[in-house]
GROMACS .gro file of C-alpha atoms in nm:
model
  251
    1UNK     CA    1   0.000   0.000   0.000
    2UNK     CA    2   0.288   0.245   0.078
    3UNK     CA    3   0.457   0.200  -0.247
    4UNK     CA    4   0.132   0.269  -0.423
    5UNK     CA    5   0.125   0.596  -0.247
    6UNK     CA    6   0.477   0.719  -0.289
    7UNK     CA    7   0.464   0.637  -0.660
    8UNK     CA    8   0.437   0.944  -0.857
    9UNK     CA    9   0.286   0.743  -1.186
   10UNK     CA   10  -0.023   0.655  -0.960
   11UNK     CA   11  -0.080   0.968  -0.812
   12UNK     CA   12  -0.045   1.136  -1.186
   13UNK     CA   13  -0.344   0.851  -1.310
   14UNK     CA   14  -0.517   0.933  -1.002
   15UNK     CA   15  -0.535   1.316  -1.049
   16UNK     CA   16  -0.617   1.246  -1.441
   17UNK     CA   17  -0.874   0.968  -1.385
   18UNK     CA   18  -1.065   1.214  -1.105
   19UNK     CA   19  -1.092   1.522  -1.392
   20UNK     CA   20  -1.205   1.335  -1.626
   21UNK     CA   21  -1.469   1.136  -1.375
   22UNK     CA   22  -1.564   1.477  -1.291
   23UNK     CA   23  -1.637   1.587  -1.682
   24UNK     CA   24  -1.796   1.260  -1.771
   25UNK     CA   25  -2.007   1.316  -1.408
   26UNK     CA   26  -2.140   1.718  -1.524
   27UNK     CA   27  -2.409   1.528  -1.723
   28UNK     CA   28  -2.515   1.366  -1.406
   29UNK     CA   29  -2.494   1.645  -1.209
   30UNK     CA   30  -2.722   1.879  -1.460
   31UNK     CA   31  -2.983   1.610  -1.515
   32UNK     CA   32  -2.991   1.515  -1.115
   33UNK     CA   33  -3.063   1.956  -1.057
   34UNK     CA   34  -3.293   1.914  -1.359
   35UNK     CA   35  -3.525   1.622  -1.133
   36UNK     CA   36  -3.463   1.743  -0.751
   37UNK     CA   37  -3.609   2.062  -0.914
   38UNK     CA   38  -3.940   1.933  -0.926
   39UNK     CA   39  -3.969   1.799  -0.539
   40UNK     CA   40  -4.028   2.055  -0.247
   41UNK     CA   41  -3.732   2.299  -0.197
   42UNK     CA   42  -3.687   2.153   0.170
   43UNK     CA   43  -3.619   1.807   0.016
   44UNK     CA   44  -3.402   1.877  -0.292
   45UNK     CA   45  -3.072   1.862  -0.153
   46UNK     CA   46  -3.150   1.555   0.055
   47UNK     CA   47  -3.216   1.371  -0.300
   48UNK     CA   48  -2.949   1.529  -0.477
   49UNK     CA   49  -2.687   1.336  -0.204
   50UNK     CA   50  -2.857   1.055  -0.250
   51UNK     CA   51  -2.857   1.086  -0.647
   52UNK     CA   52  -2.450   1.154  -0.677
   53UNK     CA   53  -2.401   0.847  -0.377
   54UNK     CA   54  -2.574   0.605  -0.572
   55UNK     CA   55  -2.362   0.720  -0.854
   56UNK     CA   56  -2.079   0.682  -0.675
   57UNK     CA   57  -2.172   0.301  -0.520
   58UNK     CA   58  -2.303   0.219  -0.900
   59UNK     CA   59  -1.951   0.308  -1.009
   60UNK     CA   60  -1.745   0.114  -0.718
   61UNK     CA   61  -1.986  -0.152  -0.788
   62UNK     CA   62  -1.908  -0.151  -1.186
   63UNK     CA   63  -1.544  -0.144  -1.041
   64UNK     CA   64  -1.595  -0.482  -0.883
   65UNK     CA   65  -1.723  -0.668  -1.135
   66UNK     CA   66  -1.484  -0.542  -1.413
   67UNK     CA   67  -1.520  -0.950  -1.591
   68UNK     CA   68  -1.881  -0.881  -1.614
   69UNK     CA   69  -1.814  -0.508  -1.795
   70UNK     CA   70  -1.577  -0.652  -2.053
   71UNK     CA   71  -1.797  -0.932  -2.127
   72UNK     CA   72  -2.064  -0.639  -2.243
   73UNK     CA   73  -1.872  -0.569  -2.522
   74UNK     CA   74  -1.972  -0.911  -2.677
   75UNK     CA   75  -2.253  -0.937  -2.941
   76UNK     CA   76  -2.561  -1.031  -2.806
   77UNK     CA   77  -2.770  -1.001  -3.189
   78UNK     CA   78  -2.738  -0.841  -3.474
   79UNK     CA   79  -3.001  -0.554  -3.659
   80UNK     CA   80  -2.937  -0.510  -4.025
   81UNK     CA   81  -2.542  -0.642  -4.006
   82UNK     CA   82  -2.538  -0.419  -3.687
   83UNK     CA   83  -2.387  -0.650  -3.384
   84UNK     CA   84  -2.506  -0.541  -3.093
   85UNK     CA   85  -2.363  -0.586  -2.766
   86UNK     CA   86  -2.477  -0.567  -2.389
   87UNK     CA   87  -2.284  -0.251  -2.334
   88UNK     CA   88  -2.449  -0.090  -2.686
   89UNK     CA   89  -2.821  -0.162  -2.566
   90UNK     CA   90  -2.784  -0.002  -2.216
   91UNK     CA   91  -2.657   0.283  -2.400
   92UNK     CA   92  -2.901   0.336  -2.661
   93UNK     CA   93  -3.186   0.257  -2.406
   94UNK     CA   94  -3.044   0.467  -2.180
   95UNK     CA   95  -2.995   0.772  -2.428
   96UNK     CA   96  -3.375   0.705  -2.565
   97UNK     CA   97  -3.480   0.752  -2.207
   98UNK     CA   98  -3.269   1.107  -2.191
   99UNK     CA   99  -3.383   1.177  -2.502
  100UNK     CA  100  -3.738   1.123  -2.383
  101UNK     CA  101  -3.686   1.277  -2.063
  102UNK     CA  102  -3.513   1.597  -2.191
  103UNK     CA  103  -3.781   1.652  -2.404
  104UNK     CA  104  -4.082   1.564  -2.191
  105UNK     CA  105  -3.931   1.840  -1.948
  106UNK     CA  106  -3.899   2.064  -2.224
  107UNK     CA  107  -4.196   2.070  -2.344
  108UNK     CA  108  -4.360   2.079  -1.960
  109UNK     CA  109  -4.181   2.457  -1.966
  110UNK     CA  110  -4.330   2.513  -2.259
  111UNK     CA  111  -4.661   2.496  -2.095
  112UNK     CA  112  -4.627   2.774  -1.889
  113UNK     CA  113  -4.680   2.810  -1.543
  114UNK     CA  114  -4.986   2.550  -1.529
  115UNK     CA  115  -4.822   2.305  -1.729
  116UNK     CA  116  -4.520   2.330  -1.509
  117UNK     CA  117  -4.748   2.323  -1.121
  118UNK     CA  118  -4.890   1.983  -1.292
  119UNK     CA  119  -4.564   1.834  -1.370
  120UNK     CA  120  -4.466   1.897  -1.039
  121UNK     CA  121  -4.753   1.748  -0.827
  122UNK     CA  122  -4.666   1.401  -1.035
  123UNK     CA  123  -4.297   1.405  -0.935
  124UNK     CA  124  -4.294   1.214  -0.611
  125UNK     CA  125  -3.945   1.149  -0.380
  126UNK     CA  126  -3.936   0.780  -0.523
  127UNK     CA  127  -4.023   0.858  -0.897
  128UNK     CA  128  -3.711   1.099  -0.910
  129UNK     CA  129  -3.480   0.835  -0.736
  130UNK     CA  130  -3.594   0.565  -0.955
  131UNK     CA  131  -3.461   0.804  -1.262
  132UNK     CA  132  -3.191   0.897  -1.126
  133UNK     CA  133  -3.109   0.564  -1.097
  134UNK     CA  134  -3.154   0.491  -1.416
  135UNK     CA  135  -2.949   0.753  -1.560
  136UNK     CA  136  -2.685   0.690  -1.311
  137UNK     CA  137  -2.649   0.310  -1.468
  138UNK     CA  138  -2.620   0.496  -1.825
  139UNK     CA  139  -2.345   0.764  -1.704
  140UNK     CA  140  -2.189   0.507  -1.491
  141UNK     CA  141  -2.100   0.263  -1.774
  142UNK     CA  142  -1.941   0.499  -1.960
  143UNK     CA  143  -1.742   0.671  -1.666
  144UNK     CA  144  -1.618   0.310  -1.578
  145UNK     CA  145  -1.543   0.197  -1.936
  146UNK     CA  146  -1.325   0.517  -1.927
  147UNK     CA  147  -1.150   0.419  -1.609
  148UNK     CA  148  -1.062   0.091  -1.735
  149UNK     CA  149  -0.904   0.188  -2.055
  150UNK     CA  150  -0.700   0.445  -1.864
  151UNK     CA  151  -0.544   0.280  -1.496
  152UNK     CA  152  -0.483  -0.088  -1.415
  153UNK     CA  153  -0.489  -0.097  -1.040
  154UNK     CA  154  -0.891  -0.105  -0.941
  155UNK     CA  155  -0.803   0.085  -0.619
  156UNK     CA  156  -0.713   0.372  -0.821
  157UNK     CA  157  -0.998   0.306  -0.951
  158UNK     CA  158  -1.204   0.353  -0.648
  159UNK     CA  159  -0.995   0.621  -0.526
  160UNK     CA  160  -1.089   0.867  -0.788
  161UNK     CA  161  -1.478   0.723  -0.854
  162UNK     CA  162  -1.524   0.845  -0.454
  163UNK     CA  163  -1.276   1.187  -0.523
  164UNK     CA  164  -1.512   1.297  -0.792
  165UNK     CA  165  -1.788   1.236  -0.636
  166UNK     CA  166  -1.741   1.406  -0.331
  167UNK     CA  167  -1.617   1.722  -0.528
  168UNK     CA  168  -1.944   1.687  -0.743
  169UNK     CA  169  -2.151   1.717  -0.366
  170UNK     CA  170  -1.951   2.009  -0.266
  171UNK     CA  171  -2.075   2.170  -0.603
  172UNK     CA  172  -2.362   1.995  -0.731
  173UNK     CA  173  -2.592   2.231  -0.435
  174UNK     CA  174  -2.471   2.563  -0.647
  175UNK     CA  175  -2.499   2.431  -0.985
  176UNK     CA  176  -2.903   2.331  -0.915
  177UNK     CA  177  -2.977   2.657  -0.762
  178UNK     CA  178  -2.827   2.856  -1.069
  179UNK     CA  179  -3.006   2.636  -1.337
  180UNK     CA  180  -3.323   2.642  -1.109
  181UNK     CA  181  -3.323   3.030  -1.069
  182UNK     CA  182  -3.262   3.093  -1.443
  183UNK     CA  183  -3.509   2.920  -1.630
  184UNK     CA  184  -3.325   2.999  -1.934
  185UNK     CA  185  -2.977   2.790  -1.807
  186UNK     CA  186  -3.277   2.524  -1.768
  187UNK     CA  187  -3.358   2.527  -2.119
  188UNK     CA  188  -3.039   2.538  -2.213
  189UNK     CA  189  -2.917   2.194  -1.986
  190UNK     CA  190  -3.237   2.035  -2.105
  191UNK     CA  191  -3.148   2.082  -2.495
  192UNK     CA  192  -2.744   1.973  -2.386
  193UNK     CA  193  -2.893   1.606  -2.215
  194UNK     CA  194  -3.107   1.584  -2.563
  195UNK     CA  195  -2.752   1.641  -2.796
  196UNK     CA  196  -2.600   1.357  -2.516
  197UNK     CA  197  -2.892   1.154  -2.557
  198UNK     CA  198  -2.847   1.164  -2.919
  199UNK     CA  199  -2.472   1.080  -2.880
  200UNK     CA  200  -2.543   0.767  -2.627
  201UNK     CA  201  -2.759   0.625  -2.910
  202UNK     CA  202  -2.509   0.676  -3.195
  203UNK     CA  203  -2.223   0.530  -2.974
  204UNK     CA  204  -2.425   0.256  -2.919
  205UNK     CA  205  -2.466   0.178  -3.275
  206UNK     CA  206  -2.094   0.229  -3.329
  207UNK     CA  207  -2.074   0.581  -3.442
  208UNK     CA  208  -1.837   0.724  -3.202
  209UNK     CA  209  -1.870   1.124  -3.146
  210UNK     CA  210  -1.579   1.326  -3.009
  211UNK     CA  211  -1.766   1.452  -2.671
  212UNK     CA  212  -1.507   1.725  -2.666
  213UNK     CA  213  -1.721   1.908  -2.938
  214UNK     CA  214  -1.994   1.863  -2.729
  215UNK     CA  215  -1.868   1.992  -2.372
  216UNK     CA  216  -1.724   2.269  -2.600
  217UNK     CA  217  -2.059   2.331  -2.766
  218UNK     CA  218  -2.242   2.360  -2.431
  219UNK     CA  219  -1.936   2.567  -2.252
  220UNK     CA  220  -1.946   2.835  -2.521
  221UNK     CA  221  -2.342   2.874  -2.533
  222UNK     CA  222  -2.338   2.889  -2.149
  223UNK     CA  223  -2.090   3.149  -2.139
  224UNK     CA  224  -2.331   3.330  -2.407
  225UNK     CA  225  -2.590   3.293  -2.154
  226UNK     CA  226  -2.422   3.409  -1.847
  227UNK     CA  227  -2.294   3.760  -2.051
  228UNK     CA  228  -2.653   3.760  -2.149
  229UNK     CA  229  -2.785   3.701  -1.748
  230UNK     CA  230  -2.538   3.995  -1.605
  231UNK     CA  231  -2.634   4.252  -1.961
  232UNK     CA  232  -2.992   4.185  -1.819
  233UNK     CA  233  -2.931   4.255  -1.452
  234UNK     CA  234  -2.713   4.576  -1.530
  235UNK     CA  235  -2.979   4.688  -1.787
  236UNK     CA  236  -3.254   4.640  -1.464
  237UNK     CA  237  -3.052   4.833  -1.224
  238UNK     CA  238  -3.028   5.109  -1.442
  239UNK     CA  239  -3.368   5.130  -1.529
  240UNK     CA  240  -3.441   5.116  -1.151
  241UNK     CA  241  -3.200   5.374  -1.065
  242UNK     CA  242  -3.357   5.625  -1.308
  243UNK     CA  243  -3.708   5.527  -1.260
  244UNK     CA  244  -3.917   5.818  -1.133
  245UNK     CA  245  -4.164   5.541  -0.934
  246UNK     CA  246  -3.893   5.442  -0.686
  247UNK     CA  247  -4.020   5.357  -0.364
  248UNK     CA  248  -3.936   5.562  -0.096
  249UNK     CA  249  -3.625   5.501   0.146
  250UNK     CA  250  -3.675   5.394   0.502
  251UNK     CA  251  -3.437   5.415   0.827
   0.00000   0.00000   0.00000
């Protein structure tokens, strides 16, 4: 154990493994603050731990059973001379269901105000667990698939999985608040899980898409956004500060 932890190769695959766990995880993390969103404000962050810790026990658990992950890669059929393996269906179910999902809450904002109370009173504690479940299987695979083609030693492994995830609690509490006080950022994290949904279903048939382009897509339009958020607030305080129907100060 003590020559794992003086050796400077581990530590380097340990800091490289926990970034990227913590990029592959910012899908999680959006479409867990997407869900909690709907449940009572008092509740939220209580179901957001428990969202990211079932990540992180999915992930351990994938870690354990690493025979049973490379044996997904074999073809279980084949659909018009496409093979199609264990680890293929989860992810083309799995990005059918964000697909669906993404678009479902769309489409709820869409509604309006109504549309959106009504969506709400159906979300219940246990519906939102059981998709973030779900979801966590789909982002899980991938994260672990990742970790396996990048460190040997499981424990570094395991190490990272729990780093990540623990930095992705500390943060994950901020990152819901912003996207659920700017229904805008919303929109915009709803349309980014349909464009990963998308990809999960093309990877699964094969047709592997650069996510780089992706997270680079979704970083520039949400840095649009945010210029956009402050030019609004500025533009309000001025028009505050010169508004003749100010009301009155008060000691």
């Amino acid at each position: 154990m003590l020559e794992l932890l003086t050796d400077p190769q581990v530590w380097i695959a340990f800091l490289t493994l926990t970034a990227l766990e913590l990029v592959l995880g910012i899908d999680n993390i959006i479409f867990i603050s997407i869900l909690v969103d709907k449940l009572p404000p008092e509740r939220r962050e209580f179901a957001r731990k428990i969202g990211l810790g079932m990540a992180m026990f999915m992930r351990i658990g994938l870690l354990l059973v690493l025979a049973w992950i490379v044996g997904l890669v074999e073809p279980l059929f084949t659909v018009l001379g496409q093979e199609i393996s264990g680890r293929d269906l989860i992810l083309i179910l799995g990005g059918l269901f964000l697909v669906w999902k993404s678009t479902t809450e769309i489409h709820g904002s869409m509604e309006g105000e109504e549309g959106t109370t009504a969506a709400a009173v159906k979300a219940t504690f246990t519906a939102v667990i059981l998709q973030i479940m779900v979801v966590d299987l789909v982002f899980s695979l991938d994260s672990i698939i990742t970790a396996v083609g990048m460190v040997d030693d499981v424990r570094v492994m395991i190490a990272a999985v729990v780093a990540s995830v623990g930095l992705m609690m500390v943060f994950a509490g901020t990152i819901g608040r912003f996207v659920s006080a700017h229904p805008t950022i919303k929109m915009l994290a709803l349309s980014f899980l349909v464009v990963v949904g998308v990809v999960l279903i093309a990877e699964g048939f094969d047709n592997h898409i650069p996510k780089g382009y992706i997270y680079f897509a979704m970083a520039f339009s949400l840095g649009v956004e945010v210029l956009n958020i402050n030019a609004r607030k500025r533009a309000k305080r001025v028009v505050d500060l010169h508004s003749p129907y100010r009301p009155p100060e008060t000691d």
